[in-house]
XYZ file of C-alpha atoms in Angstrom:
684
model
C 21.057 42.897 9.899
C 21.869 39.439 9.365
C 22.293 37.257 12.217
C 24.688 34.279 12.814
C 23.747 30.991 14.270
C 26.040 28.233 15.466
C 24.480 24.753 15.122
C 26.147 22.252 17.141
C 25.800 18.707 15.428
C 24.918 17.694 11.923
C 22.699 14.562 12.305
C 19.052 14.758 11.693
C 18.509 17.464 14.189
C 21.397 19.591 12.719
C 20.126 19.355 9.153
C 16.666 20.133 10.053
C 17.568 23.018 11.996
C 19.754 24.297 9.209
C 17.330 23.800 6.580
C 14.850 25.846 8.626
C 17.044 28.578 9.363
C 18.171 28.881 5.814
C 14.926 28.644 4.082
C 12.374 29.970 6.342
C 14.096 33.099 7.995
C 15.953 36.255 6.799
C 19.369 35.774 5.270
C 22.467 35.412 7.516
C 25.544 33.383 8.242
C 25.506 29.741 9.671
C 27.908 27.353 10.821
C 27.281 23.438 11.404
C 29.862 21.648 13.751
C 29.723 17.869 13.475
C 31.638 16.112 16.729
C 30.540 12.965 16.232
C 14.771 8.727 9.710
C 11.953 10.893 7.335
C 11.483 14.589 7.051
C 8.264 16.115 5.791
C 9.616 17.637 2.926
C 11.652 14.695 1.351
C 10.150 11.429 0.458
C 12.120 8.301 0.626
C 13.259 6.567 -2.557
C 10.293 4.056 -3.672
C 12.579 1.013 -3.477
C 13.584 1.756 0.100
C 12.881 -0.903 2.516
C 10.195 -0.210 5.424
C 13.253 -0.465 7.977
C 16.078 0.963 6.160
C 19.454 0.079 7.368
C 21.622 2.520 8.956
C 23.609 3.334 5.753
C 20.422 3.780 3.993
C 19.497 6.380 6.576
C 22.731 8.069 5.961
C 22.213 8.259 2.192
C 18.892 10.054 3.033
C 20.345 12.580 5.031
C 22.950 13.077 2.419
C 20.162 13.786 -0.360
C 18.550 16.037 2.273
C 21.730 18.013 2.533
C 22.411 17.791 -1.026
C 18.814 19.114 -1.717
C 18.418 22.137 0.615
C 21.731 23.105 1.992
C 24.847 21.963 -0.279
C 24.823 25.020 -2.467
C 23.956 27.718 0.025
C 26.397 30.507 0.181
C 25.320 31.349 3.649
C 26.107 27.940 5.412
C 29.457 27.050 6.697
C 30.094 23.413 7.206
C 32.902 21.925 9.274
C 33.107 18.202 9.805
C 35.311 16.172 12.386
C 35.532 19.182 14.739
C 34.705 19.033 18.331
C 33.098 21.958 20.360
C 35.366 22.302 23.410
C 33.165 24.964 25.288
C 31.034 28.030 24.719
C 30.971 31.463 26.520
C 27.962 33.778 26.884
C 29.069 37.573 26.699
C 27.403 40.511 28.343
C 25.569 41.254 24.895
C 24.116 37.633 25.233
C 25.983 36.625 22.265
C 27.806 33.309 22.256
C 31.442 32.554 21.827
C 32.098 29.084 20.472
C 35.562 27.429 20.928
C 36.072 24.811 18.259
C 38.997 22.205 18.541
C 40.656 19.726 16.479
C 43.533 17.678 16.633
C 45.998 20.256 15.136
C 44.396 23.778 15.975
C 41.450 25.446 17.801
C 39.784 28.771 17.275
C 36.933 30.833 18.674
C 34.003 32.323 16.890
C 31.217 34.644 17.977
C 27.494 33.860 17.008
C 24.386 35.733 17.742
C 22.418 32.280 18.593
C 23.444 28.819 19.882
C 21.508 25.742 18.697
C 22.217 22.459 20.227
C 21.441 19.546 17.850
C 24.171 17.328 19.346
C 22.015 14.493 20.350
C 20.486 12.819 23.169
C 22.198 9.630 23.259
C 25.745 10.499 24.382
C 28.171 8.229 26.555
C 26.995 4.679 27.552
C 26.119 4.245 31.263
C 27.422 1.341 33.041
C 25.549 1.092 36.306
C 27.790 1.783 39.557
C 27.239 -1.822 40.779
C 29.095 -3.231 38.006
C 31.752 -0.558 37.539
C 32.766 -0.877 41.371
C 33.256 -4.509 41.318
C 36.595 -4.171 40.052
C 37.517 -7.565 41.227
C 35.243 -9.454 39.272
C 36.521 -11.727 36.435
C 33.144 -11.302 34.716
C 33.360 -8.579 31.699
C 30.776 -6.056 31.591
C 29.784 -4.691 28.231
C 27.575 -1.996 27.410
C 24.749 -2.891 24.741
C 26.066 -0.508 22.362
C 29.443 -2.089 22.379
C 28.035 -5.452 21.485
C 28.609 -6.793 17.849
C 28.766 -10.465 17.906
C 29.351 -13.483 19.797
C 33.153 -14.178 19.008
C 34.044 -10.723 20.481
C 31.731 -10.945 23.492
C 33.242 -14.485 24.561
C 36.744 -13.912 23.108
C 38.535 -14.042 26.617
C 36.167 -16.540 28.134
C 37.084 -20.016 29.223
C 35.464 -22.302 26.469
C 33.119 -24.169 28.819
C 29.744 -22.179 28.480
C 27.993 -20.044 30.930
C 25.331 -17.459 31.638
C 25.102 -14.256 29.748
C 23.350 -11.554 31.736
C 21.514 -8.668 30.184
C 20.248 -5.998 32.380
C 17.754 -3.411 31.490
C 14.128 -3.581 30.193
C 13.943 -0.684 28.048
C 14.074 -0.933 24.149
C 17.903 -1.840 24.110
C 17.702 -4.193 26.779
C 14.899 -6.273 24.985
C 16.495 -5.773 21.706
C 20.107 -6.798 22.851
C 18.668 -9.804 24.796
C 16.790 -10.960 21.761
C 19.536 -10.304 19.548
C 22.316 -12.170 21.514
C 19.744 -15.264 21.768
C 19.560 -15.112 18.101
C 23.085 -15.131 17.580
C 23.270 -18.100 20.060
C 20.741 -19.964 18.023
C 22.602 -19.311 14.636
C 25.991 -20.172 16.195
C 24.400 -23.733 17.565
C 22.534 -24.745 14.349
C 24.431 -23.284 11.514
C 26.573 -25.639 9.164
C 29.876 -24.047 10.409
C 30.319 -22.714 14.007
C 33.858 -21.703 15.535
C 32.540 -21.137 18.757
C 33.543 -24.165 21.089
C 30.807 -25.468 23.441
C 28.319 -22.451 22.271
C 25.396 -24.738 23.130
C 26.377 -24.417 26.752
C 25.809 -20.622 26.859
C 22.460 -19.337 27.865
C 20.941 -15.811 27.917
C 19.246 -14.411 31.087
C 17.406 -11.078 30.986
C 16.654 -9.161 34.351
C 14.052 -6.281 34.251
C 12.409 -4.745 37.089
C 8.753 -4.939 35.684
C 7.236 -6.838 32.709
C 7.199 -4.952 29.328
C 5.220 -4.909 26.187
C 7.327 -6.427 23.325
C 5.901 -5.234 19.885
C 7.199 -7.251 16.719
C 8.215 -4.667 13.877
C 5.150 -5.436 11.801
C 1.743 -5.423 13.744
C -1.752 -5.405 12.380
C -4.533 -2.844 12.572
C -7.092 -5.721 12.509
C -6.197 -7.719 15.696
C -9.344 -9.521 15.818
C -8.988 -11.306 12.340
C -7.655 -14.803 12.035
C -6.271 -13.532 8.637
C -5.261 -10.099 9.510
C -3.247 -7.783 7.336
C 0.159 -6.657 8.560
C 1.880 -3.319 8.387
C 4.987 -1.691 10.005
C 4.273 -0.982 13.649
C 3.665 2.804 13.209
C 0.771 2.261 11.200
C -0.991 0.744 14.210
C 0.286 3.015 16.685
C -0.123 6.372 15.001
C -3.392 5.859 13.193
C -4.911 9.193 13.794
C -8.411 8.062 12.824
C -8.230 5.342 15.623
C -7.860 8.148 18.184
C -10.705 9.448 20.394
C -8.693 12.593 21.190
C -5.495 13.597 22.981
C -3.630 10.536 24.502
C -3.218 12.752 27.528
C -0.837 15.545 29.049
C 1.871 15.198 26.714
C 4.579 16.043 29.470
C 2.661 14.863 32.586
C 2.389 11.726 34.798
C 0.173 9.095 33.735
C -2.692 8.282 36.097
C -3.699 4.532 37.086
C -6.722 4.844 34.957
C -4.935 5.991 31.725
C -2.185 3.532 32.259
C -4.728 0.617 32.510
C -6.414 1.949 29.359
C -3.119 1.876 27.374
C -2.201 -1.400 28.769
C -5.708 -2.699 27.434
C -4.904 -1.458 24.078
C -1.509 -3.039 23.885
C -3.000 -6.285 24.961
C -5.530 -6.097 22.150
C -2.804 -5.486 19.667
C -0.521 -8.045 21.010
C -2.720 -10.827 22.946
C -1.484 -12.298 26.368
C 2.214 -12.366 26.402
C 1.812 -14.929 29.320
C 1.265 -17.507 26.329
C 5.075 -17.040 25.829
C 5.822 -17.099 29.619
C 4.290 -16.183 32.955
C 6.889 -13.812 33.705
C 5.749 -11.564 30.651
C 2.257 -11.259 32.125
C 1.095 -7.934 33.495
C -1.145 -8.355 36.608
C -3.733 -5.815 37.936
C -1.128 -4.005 39.798
C 1.330 -3.592 36.828
C -1.453 -2.385 34.810
C -1.655 0.589 36.880
C 1.900 1.740 36.216
C 2.970 3.540 32.985
C 3.502 0.650 30.284
C 7.095 0.193 29.085
C 6.938 -0.678 25.251
C 9.832 -2.132 23.426
C 10.442 -3.972 19.810
C 11.860 -7.043 19.035
C 10.989 -9.619 16.382
C 12.576 -12.748 18.267
C 12.518 -11.824 21.975
C 9.380 -13.408 22.986
C 9.886 -16.734 21.546
C 13.447 -16.726 22.980
C 12.245 -16.199 26.338
C 20.724 -2.149 28.765
C 21.283 0.531 31.000
C 21.216 3.239 28.487
C 22.986 6.394 27.606
C 24.097 9.537 29.446
C 22.536 12.548 28.073
C 24.507 14.895 29.805
C 27.729 14.103 28.021
C 26.375 15.773 24.939
C 26.044 19.185 26.873
C 29.594 19.212 28.393
C 30.448 22.280 26.397
C 27.828 24.380 28.054
C 29.131 26.599 30.856
C 28.204 25.626 34.491
C 25.992 28.706 34.999
C 23.998 28.038 31.882
C 23.462 24.263 32.748
C 22.207 25.730 36.300
C 19.683 27.728 34.719
C 18.654 24.713 32.465
C 17.765 22.816 35.356
C 20.820 20.274 34.710
C 20.366 17.227 36.599
C 22.736 14.289 35.429
C 21.269 11.931 37.699
C 17.926 11.952 36.087
C 18.880 10.789 32.828
C 15.561 10.945 30.795
C 15.069 14.523 32.165
C 18.515 15.812 32.395
C 17.578 19.447 31.456
C 14.291 21.123 32.300
C 13.232 22.890 28.829
C 10.212 24.711 27.622
C 7.706 23.838 24.977
C 8.683 20.622 24.195
C 12.318 20.856 24.941
C 12.876 23.488 22.426
C 14.200 26.254 24.772
C 14.480 27.905 28.338
C 12.968 31.255 28.956
C 15.749 32.244 31.246
C 18.356 31.455 28.636
C 17.785 33.763 25.586
C 19.253 32.918 22.195
C 19.973 29.362 23.221
C 17.633 26.744 21.553
C 17.300 22.722 21.422
C 16.562 20.592 18.483
C 16.136 16.701 18.998
C 17.314 16.722 22.624
C 14.746 14.537 24.201
C 14.703 10.567 24.901
C 12.471 9.899 21.709
C 13.756 12.094 19.170
C 11.298 11.967 16.114
C 12.592 13.634 13.171
C 9.237 15.410 12.583
C 9.278 16.922 15.998
C 13.033 18.142 15.270
C 11.441 19.936 12.069
C 8.872 21.568 14.150
C 11.268 22.483 16.695
C 13.581 24.263 14.389
C 10.683 25.947 12.676
C 9.473 27.433 16.007
C 13.024 28.415 16.957
C 13.431 30.019 13.467
C 10.056 32.191 14.183
C 10.978 32.835 17.617
C 14.605 34.298 16.730
C 13.684 36.102 13.535
C 11.144 38.143 15.433
C 8.352 36.766 13.541
C 6.410 34.811 16.321
C 2.538 34.946 15.778
C 0.049 35.811 18.282
C -0.898 32.414 18.511
C 2.805 31.199 19.135
C 3.190 33.739 21.683
C 0.221 32.535 23.727
C 1.180 29.199 23.505
C 4.774 29.737 24.872
C 3.175 31.903 27.541
C 0.833 29.209 28.369
C 3.291 26.542 28.618
C 4.211 24.711 31.780
C 6.699 22.094 30.555
C 9.517 23.523 32.772
C 7.468 22.827 36.015
C 5.945 19.591 34.882
C 9.575 18.145 34.209
C 10.534 19.025 37.925
C 7.586 17.517 38.947
C 7.995 14.244 36.829
C 11.582 13.747 38.178
C 11.514 10.578 40.439
C 7.556 10.213 40.070
C 6.633 6.771 40.146
C 3.939 7.515 37.408
C 6.256 9.187 35.233
C 5.985 7.691 31.496
C 8.597 5.671 29.780
C 9.023 8.506 27.377
C 8.725 11.836 29.155
C 8.750 14.002 26.100
C 5.122 12.966 25.556
C 2.981 11.131 22.863
C 4.384 11.785 19.223
C 1.288 12.776 17.854
C 0.079 14.959 20.704
C 3.552 16.444 20.643
C 3.679 17.285 16.973
C 0.108 18.588 17.047
C 0.983 21.127 19.675
C 3.872 22.235 17.939
C 2.266 22.538 14.648
C -0.658 24.505 16.257
C 1.878 26.962 17.461
C 3.217 27.393 14.189
C -0.405 27.700 12.659
C 0.069 24.359 10.727
C -3.179 22.455 10.249
C -1.974 18.461 10.169
C -5.484 17.797 8.885
C -4.943 19.673 5.935
C -2.501 17.068 4.916
C -4.215 14.054 5.936
C -3.971 11.084 3.904
C -5.313 11.022 0.415
C -8.630 8.642 -0.098
C -9.397 5.957 -0.878
C -8.381 3.885 1.654
C -10.139 0.735 2.886
C -11.838 1.276 6.382
C -10.985 -0.891 9.565
C -13.594 -2.742 11.374
C -13.274 -1.184 14.768
C -14.519 2.051 13.795
C -15.353 1.800 9.910
C -12.850 4.687 9.553
C -9.797 4.724 6.994
C -6.329 4.178 8.116
C -4.359 7.264 8.393
C -0.890 6.949 9.810
C 0.612 10.430 11.034
C 3.739 11.234 9.542
C 5.964 14.640 9.396
C 4.489 15.094 5.882
C 1.059 15.754 7.785
C 2.643 19.145 9.179
C 3.658 20.977 5.841
C 3.758 24.641 6.288
C 2.199 27.217 4.091
C 5.645 28.840 3.725
C 7.217 25.785 2.188
C 8.341 26.196 -1.145
C 7.198 24.310 -3.995
C 9.740 21.449 -3.866
C 8.772 20.678 -0.345
C 5.235 20.454 -0.814
C 5.801 18.428 -3.894
C 7.902 16.011 -1.566
C 5.518 15.911 1.320
C 2.764 15.187 -1.286
C 4.623 12.206 -2.559
C 5.316 10.809 0.756
C 1.914 11.060 1.793
C 0.889 9.151 -1.359
C 3.538 6.557 -0.520
C 2.034 5.910 2.964
C -1.385 5.938 1.461
C -0.436 3.355 -1.332
C 1.387 1.022 1.164
C -1.854 1.214 3.288
C -3.969 0.256 0.334
C -1.719 -2.534 -0.658
C -1.424 -4.077 2.929
C -5.105 -3.877 3.498
C -6.136 -5.589 0.115
C -3.105 -7.901 -0.621
C -1.024 -10.497 1.353
C 1.604 -7.855 1.489
C 3.897 -8.468 4.630
C 1.856 -11.437 5.723
C 5.096 -13.695 4.465
C 7.237 -12.114 7.014
C 4.615 -12.118 9.762
C 4.336 -15.779 9.203
C 8.313 -16.180 8.949
C 8.875 -14.182 12.222
C 6.083 -16.208 14.257
C 7.379 -19.779 13.055
C 10.193 -19.433 15.720
C 10.150 -21.968 18.126
C 8.718 -25.525 18.865
C 5.271 -26.905 17.572
C 3.253 -29.950 18.413
C 2.937 -31.795 14.994
C 0.175 -34.356 13.963
C 0.147 -35.597 10.257
C -2.067 -37.880 8.391
C -0.664 -39.843 5.320
C -3.859 -41.315 3.339
C -2.514 -43.267 0.429
C -4.589 -44.646 -2.700
C -2.226 -47.231 -3.517
C -1.451 -50.414 -1.807
C 2.348 -50.113 -2.273
C 2.416 -46.916 0.006
C 1.004 -47.426 3.667
C -1.375 -44.631 5.172
C -0.789 -43.846 8.843
C -0.314 -41.049 11.335
C 2.997 -39.170 12.296
C 2.984 -37.641 15.924
C 6.041 -35.385 17.045
C 7.343 -32.063 17.150
C 8.634 -29.614 14.806
C 11.426 -27.008 15.798
C 12.302 -23.625 13.872
C 15.717 -22.753 14.760
C 16.674 -19.281 13.926
C 20.206 -18.642 12.204
C 21.970 -16.264 10.141
C 21.190 -17.066 6.331
C 23.505 -19.395 4.506
C 24.339 -19.186 0.900
C 23.866 -23.069 0.074
C 21.703 -23.479 -2.927
C 21.185 -19.693 -3.587
C 24.082 -19.190 -6.036
C 21.539 -18.218 -8.842
C 18.703 -16.683 -6.722
C 20.852 -14.098 -4.639
C 21.556 -10.580 -5.733
C 25.067 -9.853 -4.649
C 24.053 -6.057 -4.151
C 20.897 -7.118 -2.247
C 20.777 -5.917 1.394
C 17.188 -6.685 2.554
C 17.891 -6.053 6.355
C 16.409 -9.673 6.833
C 19.571 -11.974 6.672
C 18.164 -14.826 8.653
C 16.343 -18.170 7.823
C 15.355 -21.404 9.767
C 16.680 -25.021 10.277
C 13.452 -26.934 10.133
C 13.788 -30.040 12.431
C 10.863 -32.408 13.023
C 11.159 -35.749 15.167
C 8.397 -38.186 16.175
C 7.037 -41.576 15.602
C 5.002 -42.823 12.339
C 2.420 -45.606 12.797
C 0.737 -47.084 9.683
C -2.985 -47.944 9.900
C -1.782 -51.678 10.264
C -0.129 -50.990 13.550
C 3.369 -51.045 12.480
C 5.554 -47.837 13.655
C 9.000 -46.282 13.534
C 10.780 -43.242 14.630
C 11.209 -40.604 11.629
C 12.942 -37.364 11.424
C 13.004 -34.708 8.386
C 14.836 -31.394 7.909
C 14.115 -28.382 5.685
C 15.529 -24.686 5.451
C 12.954 -22.015 5.374
C 13.864 -18.686 4.257
C 12.429 -15.169 3.576
C 13.108 -12.691 0.985
C 12.435 -9.152 1.930
C 13.038 -7.795 -1.557
C 10.452 -9.966 -3.233
C 8.299 -10.702 0.036
C 8.342 -14.326 -0.499
C 8.673 -17.381 1.898
C 10.388 -20.614 0.495
C 11.138 -23.937 1.785
C 14.205 -25.710 0.875
C 15.373 -29.273 0.982
C 18.411 -30.044 3.346
C 21.257 -32.072 2.024
C 21.050 -35.758 2.810
C 24.936 -35.791 3.888
C 24.760 -32.775 5.856
C 21.433 -31.933 7.204
C 22.203 -28.592 8.234
C 22.984 -27.490 4.834
C 20.402 -26.332 2.258
C 20.364 -28.575 -1.212
C 17.655 -27.051 -3.374
C 14.561 -25.162 -3.623
C 11.482 -27.222 -2.599
C 8.979 -24.555 -3.229
C 7.771 -20.816 -2.609
C 4.887 -20.077 -0.678
C 2.258 -17.978 -2.453
C -0.390 -16.262 -0.450
C -3.958 -16.301 -1.971
C -5.017 -12.611 -2.112
C -7.768 -10.933 -0.466
C -10.416 -9.370 -2.649
C -8.480 -6.701 -4.557
C -8.724 -3.302 -4.534
C -12.449 -3.612 -5.611
C -15.332 -1.299 -5.948
C -16.069 -1.571 -2.104
C -12.567 -0.524 -1.426
C -12.581 2.631 -3.957
C -15.655 3.604 -2.103
C -14.089 3.558 1.361
C -15.348 0.309 2.450
C -13.737 -2.607 4.398
C -11.880 -4.730 1.985
C -10.873 -7.371 4.270
C -12.763 -10.006 2.614
C -10.923 -13.110 1.225
C -11.398 -14.729 -2.313
C -10.491 -18.210 -1.242
C -12.232 -19.332 2.004
C -11.503 -23.036 1.514
C -8.528 -23.939 3.689
C -7.338 -27.234 5.371
C -8.174 -25.673 8.763
C -11.355 -24.478 7.908
C -10.544 -21.471 5.743
C -10.418 -19.140 8.847
C -6.634 -18.080 8.329
C -4.464 -17.022 5.517
C -4.139 -19.606 2.760
C -1.379 -20.119 0.596
C -0.304 -22.446 -2.231
C 2.746 -24.175 -3.773
C 3.825 -26.746 -6.296
C 7.072 -28.992 -6.849
C 7.770 -31.050 -9.914
C 10.167 -34.083 -8.542
C 11.131 -35.818 -11.917
C 7.415 -37.326 -12.792
C 5.804 -36.747 -9.409
C 4.053 -33.427 -8.760
C 3.572 -32.046 -5.256
C 0.483 -29.883 -4.995
C 0.777 -27.866 -1.749
C -1.615 -26.251 0.299
C -1.140 -24.054 3.519
C -3.222 -22.251 6.049
C -1.820 -19.937 8.885
C -4.263 -18.970 11.409
C -3.394 -15.891 13.818
C -4.417 -14.773 17.034
C -3.380 -10.870 16.993
C 0.255 -10.779 15.571
C 1.251 -14.257 16.383
C 0.480 -17.570 14.701
C -1.820 -19.840 16.737
C -1.841 -22.971 14.520
C -1.108 -23.597 10.822
C -1.360 -26.598 8.651
C 0.325 -27.905 5.324
C -1.391 -30.567 2.846
C 0.593 -32.088 0.116
C -1.183 -34.028 -2.654
C 1.371 -36.044 -4.597
C 0.475 -37.648 -8.026
C 2.572 -39.662 -10.134
C 3.259 -43.095 -12.148
C 3.803 -44.701 -8.786
C 2.588 -42.096 -6.267
C -1.003 -41.123 -5.291
C -1.470 -39.983 -1.806
C -2.068 -36.827 0.576
C -0.437 -35.735 3.468
C -1.967 -33.396 5.881
C -0.204 -31.917 8.834
C -1.525 -29.683 11.651
C 1.130 -27.577 13.607
C -0.285 -26.023 17.332
C 2.093 -24.667 19.818
C 4.205 -26.888 22.176
């Protein structure tokens, strides 16, 4: 006899649940109610950027729906509806009350699957809510859009913008607002009065680790390769075993080991500010990880997870151990937040503070097996041995509770896969991949496509294989070519540099001498000046930023004559082409770009050579001759200015993920010019 399941929510969790229930279970009637980023069995389009925009994620989900769910006669999809409440009958079936603006209806289902998401209503701390007399507006980070709206009702005399909270959103929003301020101050057109009188102040309870979006699997190299952050964090070949109890407290020793790993990947953050330093006491506490490309150099309060459970009866919430004040552990659920043994026929997919799509899929597969009566002996034993409910109760309020109570992503995926008799190693990345210097093993980033079920159909397995190949190709490309180095340089240029430039002229008409001063890279939104023939109107690369470069200092000739000098350029990064470029500034408006000076072409490493194909390290560079000794990434460029040719050489030396120093050399030749300019930049 067929069974019916009501899935509340049609985001990634709901789609994963519906696909699993329909493709991996007996036939039945299913209903998805919507009230409000990669699956193992659908690869992204080859042209998709590494960090897709929200609309691209939506398009991916639409493809997933069209491929696996659209034409299913046993699926009913209702959009724009709200689940008002659910009731549990004596026969353990569920009555779901669905309401809309015009009508409401009640339907009975055999099972109820909650896939409504974890991040619900924004939380504003009580200390801000209660201060009704304050004239200072309080805005949750999720409501922030731009500076104009944030400052709309404020006196136009400047002020302090306070950001409270040190989790992902707090660091991200502080960095975002700081970048918006920088843009408004240094852009050609700014409509915000006295914008340079505003400043951002970030309040956190403890120092956090701030990861850029691109990191390196070779942090000891001065010319490291760069890859999206997940390649470093989820490289299974670099793991010695499980990270630890996936839902337990973090011991002081385990915390210190993780802090050491992060410091190896990121370097000493006190280089940016002493306030970002982790002292010995802080390193005994569970680390807090955040992500931002701009926060460190510029040196929220969260969501109420309970609001997405408002439709559940109080007696059910009580059995689930509901505790609204413990926002990261609002429910005490079993086996990686999939269900609760005290409430049969109720399941959860994606209800945790770090809802990875791969975890959602495996949660859905587990519930499918459980509800269809096809739980294997291995799964049954895993569920019986599980003590997640007790661990969650123990973690509530514990000072050593991890930042993400749900546990380490790879460990959670591995345990769910084991319960489902899925071997992640069977779908490991396809060789050849260059090995890394730390362990002489190939880079193998864990993805959902590592967990392909033997029961998947041919199309799902084909898509999983395609996804694994995409991951492999990207790793090979980044480890053997300069891919993503241009962006790593672009990100790390932000801020002030000490500049010393030597001019050596071989003609008496041009003096030789030395320039000493500073160079500032001011971040701002990308302008269109000079790019009319260079920009694709349909392009949405996700990196819509540029720098206004301003250098100031004093030039002294070898004969002793000196004068103040300044110079302006605009530096840009094209994500679609992975190209860094430098543009002349207009003489009559130094904040605007005039025309292209040159594009920076990074010299390649040894190509995917015989050593790489044999699984050996391919991190040996072709050109070791650089203006700083050849220890960093070298690059070249050229520019013809009427009859004068500028031969340009660069070198960028990294310390972990950040630029330590860099240099430019211009050799200029023409009918009346013959000189060399060599400049060295070090952090101010």
